[in-house]
């Protein structure tokens, strides 16, 4: 099985995220359709180091050629720092800063000559346990003052599925 098929199957066994109404197998059948596209898709998940807490320099805010971020609407947009700005589980905008995403994407693009679409969905202070597929956390997301329930695993998978409309999932 391909990695996307394994992720989809794993996700839909999660009691907090039921399968689509037309069933898992119709979704699985469409996984190969996701793999056609102009981007190589990479998921960047994790804690504060992936979210980015390093100092941002002026050049870090510049658009990176041939590198895109999946925005909060599920669309590719030109990538510029900070990379975790569209994360659906991030903390406030003010603490998003430099992480490994930009350097990683520049290197991949240079080596492959292909456009890269990053799905950066990280949350500082999260533990590996928080990323279990059967766990729902209650967190403040972004600049909101309200708490919401969210599955970090479920959000990673949801956003990966959005990105796979534009290209093949190449790595996590």
mmCIF file with all atom_site columns, N, CA and C in Angstrom, residues 95-137:
data_model
loop_
_atom_site.group_PDB
_atom_site.id
_atom_site.type_symbol
_atom_site.label_atom_id
_atom_site.label_alt_id
_atom_site.label_comp_id
_atom_site.label_asym_id
_atom_site.label_entity_id
_atom_site.label_seq_id
_atom_site.pdbx_PDB_ins_code
_atom_site.Cartn_x
_atom_site.Cartn_y
_atom_site.Cartn_z
_atom_site.occupancy
_atom_site.B_iso_or_equiv
_atom_site.pdbx_formal_charge
_atom_site.auth_seq_id
_atom_site.auth_comp_id
_atom_site.auth_asym_id
_atom_site.auth_atom_id
_atom_site.pdbx_PDB_model_num
ATOM 1   N N  . UNK A 1 95  ? 4.228  34.273 17.873  1.00 0.00 ? 95  UNK A N  1
ATOM 2   C CA . UNK A 1 95  ? 5.371  33.416 18.212  1.00 0.00 ? 95  UNK A CA 1
ATOM 3   C C  . UNK A 1 95  ? 5.805  32.502 17.066  1.00 0.00 ? 95  UNK A C  1
ATOM 4   N N  . UNK A 1 96  ? 5.154  32.594 15.913  1.00 0.00 ? 96  UNK A N  1
ATOM 5   C CA . UNK A 1 96  ? 5.584  31.810 14.753  1.00 0.00 ? 96  UNK A CA 1
ATOM 6   C C  . UNK A 1 96  ? 6.836  32.478 14.188  1.00 0.00 ? 96  UNK A C  1
ATOM 7   N N  . UNK A 1 97  ? 7.890  31.695 14.000  1.00 0.00 ? 97  UNK A N  1
ATOM 8   C CA . UNK A 1 97  ? 9.158  32.284 13.554  1.00 0.00 ? 97  UNK A CA 1
ATOM 9   C C  . UNK A 1 97  ? 9.903  31.289 12.662  1.00 0.00 ? 97  UNK A C  1
ATOM 10  N N  . UNK A 1 98  ? 11.230 31.341 12.670  1.00 0.00 ? 98  UNK A N  1
ATOM 11  C CA . UNK A 1 98  ? 12.055 30.525 11.781  1.00 0.00 ? 98  UNK A CA 1
ATOM 12  C C  . UNK A 1 98  ? 12.152 29.086 12.276  1.00 0.00 ? 98  UNK A C  1
ATOM 13  N N  . UNK A 1 99  ? 11.868 28.166 11.377  1.00 0.00 ? 99  UNK A N  1
ATOM 14  C CA . UNK A 1 99  ? 12.009 26.741 11.625  1.00 0.00 ? 99  UNK A CA 1
ATOM 15  C C  . UNK A 1 99  ? 12.750 26.112 10.454  1.00 0.00 ? 99  UNK A C  1
ATOM 16  N N  . UNK A 1 100 ? 12.790 24.790 10.375  1.00 0.00 ? 100 UNK A N  1
ATOM 17  C CA . UNK A 1 100 ? 13.540 24.108 9.318   1.00 0.00 ? 100 UNK A CA 1
ATOM 18  C C  . UNK A 1 100 ? 12.838 24.049 7.964   1.00 0.00 ? 100 UNK A C  1
ATOM 19  N N  . UNK A 1 101 ? 11.586 24.437 7.885   1.00 0.00 ? 101 UNK A N  1
ATOM 20  C CA . UNK A 1 101 ? 10.805 24.272 6.661   1.00 0.00 ? 101 UNK A CA 1
ATOM 21  C C  . UNK A 1 101 ? 11.358 24.967 5.434   1.00 0.00 ? 101 UNK A C  1
ATOM 22  N N  . UNK A 1 102 ? 11.772 26.200 5.580   1.00 0.00 ? 102 UNK A N  1
ATOM 23  C CA . UNK A 1 102 ? 12.259 26.974 4.424   1.00 0.00 ? 102 UNK A CA 1
ATOM 24  C C  . UNK A 1 102 ? 13.523 26.351 3.851   1.00 0.00 ? 102 UNK A C  1
ATOM 25  N N  . UNK A 1 103 ? 14.464 26.038 4.699   1.00 0.00 ? 103 UNK A N  1
ATOM 26  C CA . UNK A 1 103 ? 15.720 25.436 4.245   1.00 0.00 ? 103 UNK A CA 1
ATOM 27  C C  . UNK A 1 103 ? 15.474 24.077 3.596   1.00 0.00 ? 103 UNK A C  1
ATOM 28  N N  . UNK A 1 104 ? 14.611 23.285 4.217   1.00 0.00 ? 104 UNK A N  1
ATOM 29  C CA . UNK A 1 104 ? 14.251 21.971 3.673   1.00 0.00 ? 104 UNK A CA 1
ATOM 30  C C  . UNK A 1 104 ? 13.660 22.125 2.270   1.00 0.00 ? 104 UNK A C  1
ATOM 31  N N  . UNK A 1 105 ? 12.675 23.007 2.134   1.00 0.00 ? 105 UNK A N  1
ATOM 32  C CA . UNK A 1 105 ? 11.990 23.170 0.845   1.00 0.00 ? 105 UNK A CA 1
ATOM 33  C C  . UNK A 1 105 ? 12.927 23.695 -0.236  1.00 0.00 ? 105 UNK A C  1
ATOM 34  N N  . UNK A 1 106 ? 13.791 24.659 0.108   1.00 0.00 ? 106 UNK A N  1
ATOM 35  C CA . UNK A 1 106 ? 14.760 25.173 -0.862  1.00 0.00 ? 106 UNK A CA 1
ATOM 36  C C  . UNK A 1 106 ? 15.663 24.045 -1.363  1.00 0.00 ? 106 UNK A C  1
ATOM 37  N N  . UNK A 1 107 ? 16.134 23.205 -0.450  1.00 0.00 ? 107 UNK A N  1
ATOM 38  C CA . UNK A 1 107 ? 17.024 22.103 -0.816  1.00 0.00 ? 107 UNK A CA 1
ATOM 39  C C  . UNK A 1 107 ? 16.317 21.100 -1.715  1.00 0.00 ? 107 UNK A C  1
ATOM 40  N N  . UNK A 1 108 ? 15.099 20.729 -1.361  1.00 0.00 ? 108 UNK A N  1
ATOM 41  C CA . UNK A 1 108 ? 14.334 19.764 -2.167  1.00 0.00 ? 108 UNK A CA 1
ATOM 42  C C  . UNK A 1 108 ? 14.087 20.320 -3.565  1.00 0.00 ? 108 UNK A C  1
ATOM 43  N N  . UNK A 1 109 ? 13.672 21.581 -3.646  1.00 0.00 ? 109 UNK A N  1
ATOM 44  C CA . UNK A 1 109 ? 13.405 22.207 -4.943  1.00 0.00 ? 109 UNK A CA 1
ATOM 45  C C  . UNK A 1 109 ? 14.668 22.253 -5.796  1.00 0.00 ? 109 UNK A C  1
ATOM 46  N N  . UNK A 1 110 ? 15.782 22.616 -5.189  1.00 0.00 ? 110 UNK A N  1
ATOM 47  C CA . UNK A 1 110 ? 17.053 22.661 -5.935  1.00 0.00 ? 110 UNK A CA 1
ATOM 48  C C  . UNK A 1 110 ? 17.449 21.281 -6.443  1.00 0.00 ? 110 UNK A C  1
ATOM 49  N N  . UNK A 1 111 ? 17.233 20.246 -5.634  1.00 0.00 ? 111 UNK A N  1
ATOM 50  C CA . UNK A 1 111 ? 17.649 18.898 -6.015  1.00 0.00 ? 111 UNK A CA 1
ATOM 51  C C  . UNK A 1 111 ? 16.716 18.239 -7.020  1.00 0.00 ? 111 UNK A C  1
ATOM 52  N N  . UNK A 1 112 ? 15.428 18.565 -6.957  1.00 0.00 ? 112 UNK A N  1
ATOM 53  C CA . UNK A 1 112 ? 14.463 17.882 -7.832  1.00 0.00 ? 112 UNK A CA 1
ATOM 54  C C  . UNK A 1 112 ? 14.030 18.719 -9.027  1.00 0.00 ? 112 UNK A C  1
ATOM 55  N N  . UNK A 1 113 ? 14.147 20.030 -8.912  1.00 0.00 ? 113 UNK A N  1
ATOM 56  C CA . UNK A 1 113 ? 13.657 20.907 -9.971  1.00 0.00 ? 113 UNK A CA 1
ATOM 57  C C  . UNK A 1 113 ? 12.135 20.988 -10.003 1.00 0.00 ? 113 UNK A C  1
ATOM 58  N N  . UNK A 1 114 ? 11.477 20.491 -8.956  1.00 0.00 ? 114 UNK A N  1
ATOM 59  C CA . UNK A 1 114 ? 10.015 20.476 -8.893  1.00 0.00 ? 114 UNK A CA 1
ATOM 60  C C  . UNK A 1 114 ? 9.507  21.502 -7.883  1.00 0.00 ? 114 UNK A C  1
ATOM 61  N N  . UNK A 1 115 ? 8.266  21.927 -8.084  1.00 0.00 ? 115 UNK A N  1
ATOM 62  C CA . UNK A 1 115 ? 7.620  22.791 -7.105  1.00 0.00 ? 115 UNK A CA 1
ATOM 63  C C  . UNK A 1 115 ? 7.297  21.970 -5.860  1.00 0.00 ? 115 UNK A C  1
ATOM 64  N N  . UNK A 1 116 ? 7.423  22.602 -4.712  1.00 0.00 ? 116 UNK A N  1
ATOM 65  C CA . UNK A 1 116 ? 7.167  21.947 -3.427  1.00 0.00 ? 116 UNK A CA 1
ATOM 66  C C  . UNK A 1 116 ? 5.972  22.619 -2.758  1.00 0.00 ? 116 UNK A C  1
ATOM 67  N N  . UNK A 1 117 ? 5.063  21.801 -2.243  1.00 0.00 ? 117 UNK A N  1
ATOM 68  C CA . UNK A 1 117 ? 3.935  22.287 -1.457  1.00 0.00 ? 117 UNK A CA 1
ATOM 69  C C  . UNK A 1 117 ? 4.102  21.755 -0.040  1.00 0.00 ? 117 UNK A C  1
ATOM 70  N N  . UNK A 1 118 ? 4.292  22.669 0.909   1.00 0.00 ? 118 UNK A N  1
ATOM 71  C CA . UNK A 1 118 ? 4.466  22.292 2.307   1.00 0.00 ? 118 UNK A CA 1
ATOM 72  C C  . UNK A 1 118 ? 3.148  22.395 3.058   1.00 0.00 ? 118 UNK A C  1
ATOM 73  N N  . UNK A 1 119 ? 2.872  21.365 3.834   1.00 0.00 ? 119 UNK A N  1
ATOM 74  C CA . UNK A 1 119 ? 1.757  21.391 4.780   1.00 0.00 ? 119 UNK A CA 1
ATOM 75  C C  . UNK A 1 119 ? 2.416  21.455 6.149   1.00 0.00 ? 119 UNK A C  1
ATOM 76  N N  . UNK A 1 120 ? 2.520  22.665 6.670   1.00 0.00 ? 120 UNK A N  1
ATOM 77  C CA . UNK A 1 120 ? 3.178  22.864 7.962   1.00 0.00 ? 120 UNK A CA 1
ATOM 78  C C  . UNK A 1 120 ? 2.075  22.941 9.014   1.00 0.00 ? 120 UNK A C  1
ATOM 79  N N  . UNK A 1 121 ? 2.025  21.940 9.870   1.00 0.00 ? 121 UNK A N  1
ATOM 80  C CA . UNK A 1 121 ? 0.979  21.872 10.891  1.00 0.00 ? 121 UNK A CA 1
ATOM 81  C C  . UNK A 1 121 ? 1.636  21.432 12.196  1.00 0.00 ? 121 UNK A C  1
ATOM 82  N N  . UNK A 1 122 ? 2.227  22.388 12.878  1.00 0.00 ? 122 UNK A N  1
ATOM 83  C CA . UNK A 1 122 ? 2.968  22.096 14.101  1.00 0.00 ? 122 UNK A CA 1
ATOM 84  C C  . UNK A 1 122 ? 2.392  22.902 15.261  1.00 0.00 ? 122 UNK A C  1
ATOM 85  N N  . UNK A 1 123 ? 2.642  22.400 16.460  1.00 0.00 ? 123 UNK A N  1
ATOM 86  C CA . UNK A 1 123 ? 2.210  23.103 17.677  1.00 0.00 ? 123 UNK A CA 1
ATOM 87  C C  . UNK A 1 123 ? 3.291  22.982 18.732  1.00 0.00 ? 123 UNK A C  1
ATOM 88  N N  . UNK A 1 124 ? 3.841  24.124 19.104  1.00 0.00 ? 124 UNK A N  1
ATOM 89  C CA . UNK A 1 124 ? 4.845  24.149 20.160  1.00 0.00 ? 124 UNK A CA 1
ATOM 90  C C  . UNK A 1 124 ? 4.275  23.625 21.461  1.00 0.00 ? 124 UNK A C  1
ATOM 91  N N  . UNK A 1 125 ? 5.097  22.873 22.189  1.00 0.00 ? 125 UNK A N  1
ATOM 92  C CA . UNK A 1 125 ? 4.685  22.350 23.484  1.00 0.00 ? 125 UNK A CA 1
ATOM 93  C C  . UNK A 1 125 ? 3.882  21.061 23.419  1.00 0.00 ? 125 UNK A C  1
ATOM 94  N N  . UNK A 1 126 ? 3.607  20.572 22.218  1.00 0.00 ? 126 UNK A N  1
ATOM 95  C CA . UNK A 1 126 ? 2.864  19.311 22.118  1.00 0.00 ? 126 UNK A CA 1
ATOM 96  C C  . UNK A 1 126 ? 3.818  18.146 22.386  1.00 0.00 ? 126 UNK A C  1
ATOM 97  N N  . UNK A 1 127 ? 3.266  17.072 22.895  1.00 0.00 ? 127 UNK A N  1
ATOM 98  C CA . UNK A 1 127 ? 4.070  15.864 23.122  1.00 0.00 ? 127 UNK A CA 1
ATOM 99  C C  . UNK A 1 127 ? 3.733  14.843 22.044  1.00 0.00 ? 127 UNK A C  1
ATOM 100 N N  . UNK A 1 128 ? 4.548  13.839 21.919  1.00 0.00 ? 128 UNK A N  1
ATOM 101 C CA . UNK A 1 128 ? 4.285  12.774 20.939  1.00 0.00 ? 128 UNK A CA 1
ATOM 102 C C  . UNK A 1 128 ? 2.936  12.127 21.238  1.00 0.00 ? 128 UNK A C  1
ATOM 103 N N  . UNK A 1 129 ? 2.575  12.079 22.498  1.00 0.00 ? 129 UNK A N  1
ATOM 104 C CA . UNK A 1 129 ? 1.299  11.506 22.909  1.00 0.00 ? 129 UNK A CA 1
ATOM 105 C C  . UNK A 1 129 ? 0.126  12.311 22.354  1.00 0.00 ? 129 UNK A C  1
ATOM 106 N N  . UNK A 1 130 ? 0.305  13.625 22.220  1.00 0.00 ? 130 UNK A N  1
ATOM 107 C CA . UNK A 1 130 ? -0.758 14.486 21.694  1.00 0.00 ? 130 UNK A CA 1
ATOM 108 C C  . UNK A 1 130 ? -1.105 14.160 20.241  1.00 0.00 ? 130 UNK A C  1
ATOM 109 N N  . UNK A 1 131 ? -0.206 13.482 19.545  1.00 0.00 ? 131 UNK A N  1
ATOM 110 C CA . UNK A 1 131 ? -0.384 13.185 18.126  1.00 0.00 ? 131 UNK A CA 1
ATOM 111 C C  . UNK A 1 131 ? -1.003 11.810 17.880  1.00 0.00 ? 131 UNK A C  1
ATOM 112 N N  . UNK A 1 132 ? -1.417 11.118 18.947  1.00 0.00 ? 132 UNK A N  1
ATOM 113 C CA . UNK A 1 132 ? -2.077 9.815  18.773  1.00 0.00 ? 132 UNK A CA 1
ATOM 114 C C  . UNK A 1 132 ? -3.379 10.013 18.007  1.00 0.00 ? 132 UNK A C  1
ATOM 115 N N  . UNK A 1 133 ? -3.688 9.027  17.170  1.00 0.00 ? 133 UNK A N  1
ATOM 116 C CA . UNK A 1 133 ? -4.897 9.173  16.345  1.00 0.00 ? 133 UNK A CA 1
ATOM 117 C C  . UNK A 1 133 ? -6.180 9.108  17.154  1.00 0.00 ? 133 UNK A C  1
ATOM 118 N N  . UNK A 1 134 ? -6.132 8.570  18.355  1.00 0.00 ? 134 UNK A N  1
ATOM 119 C CA . UNK A 1 134 ? -7.349 8.429  19.165  1.00 0.00 ? 134 UNK A CA 1
ATOM 120 C C  . UNK A 1 134 ? -7.493 9.534  20.211  1.00 0.00 ? 134 UNK A C  1
ATOM 121 N N  . UNK A 1 135 ? -6.668 10.577 20.141  1.00 0.00 ? 135 UNK A N  1
ATOM 122 C CA . UNK A 1 135 ? -6.688 11.614 21.164  1.00 0.00 ? 135 UNK A CA 1
ATOM 123 C C  . UNK A 1 135 ? -7.237 12.921 20.608  1.00 0.00 ? 135 UNK A C  1
ATOM 124 N N  . UNK A 1 136 ? -8.096 13.555 21.388  1.00 0.00 ? 136 UNK A N  1
ATOM 125 C CA . UNK A 1 136 ? -8.594 14.892 21.073  1.00 0.00 ? 136 UNK A CA 1
ATOM 126 C C  . UNK A 1 136 ? -8.118 15.815 22.184  1.00 0.00 ? 136 UNK A C  1
ATOM 127 N N  . UNK A 1 137 ? -7.541 16.945 21.809  1.00 0.00 ? 137 UNK A N  1
ATOM 128 C CA . UNK A 1 137 ? -7.042 17.925 22.771  1.00 0.00 ? 137 UNK A CA 1
ATOM 129 C C  . UNK A 1 137 ? -7.943 19.152 22.767  1.00 0.00 ? 137 UNK A C  1
#
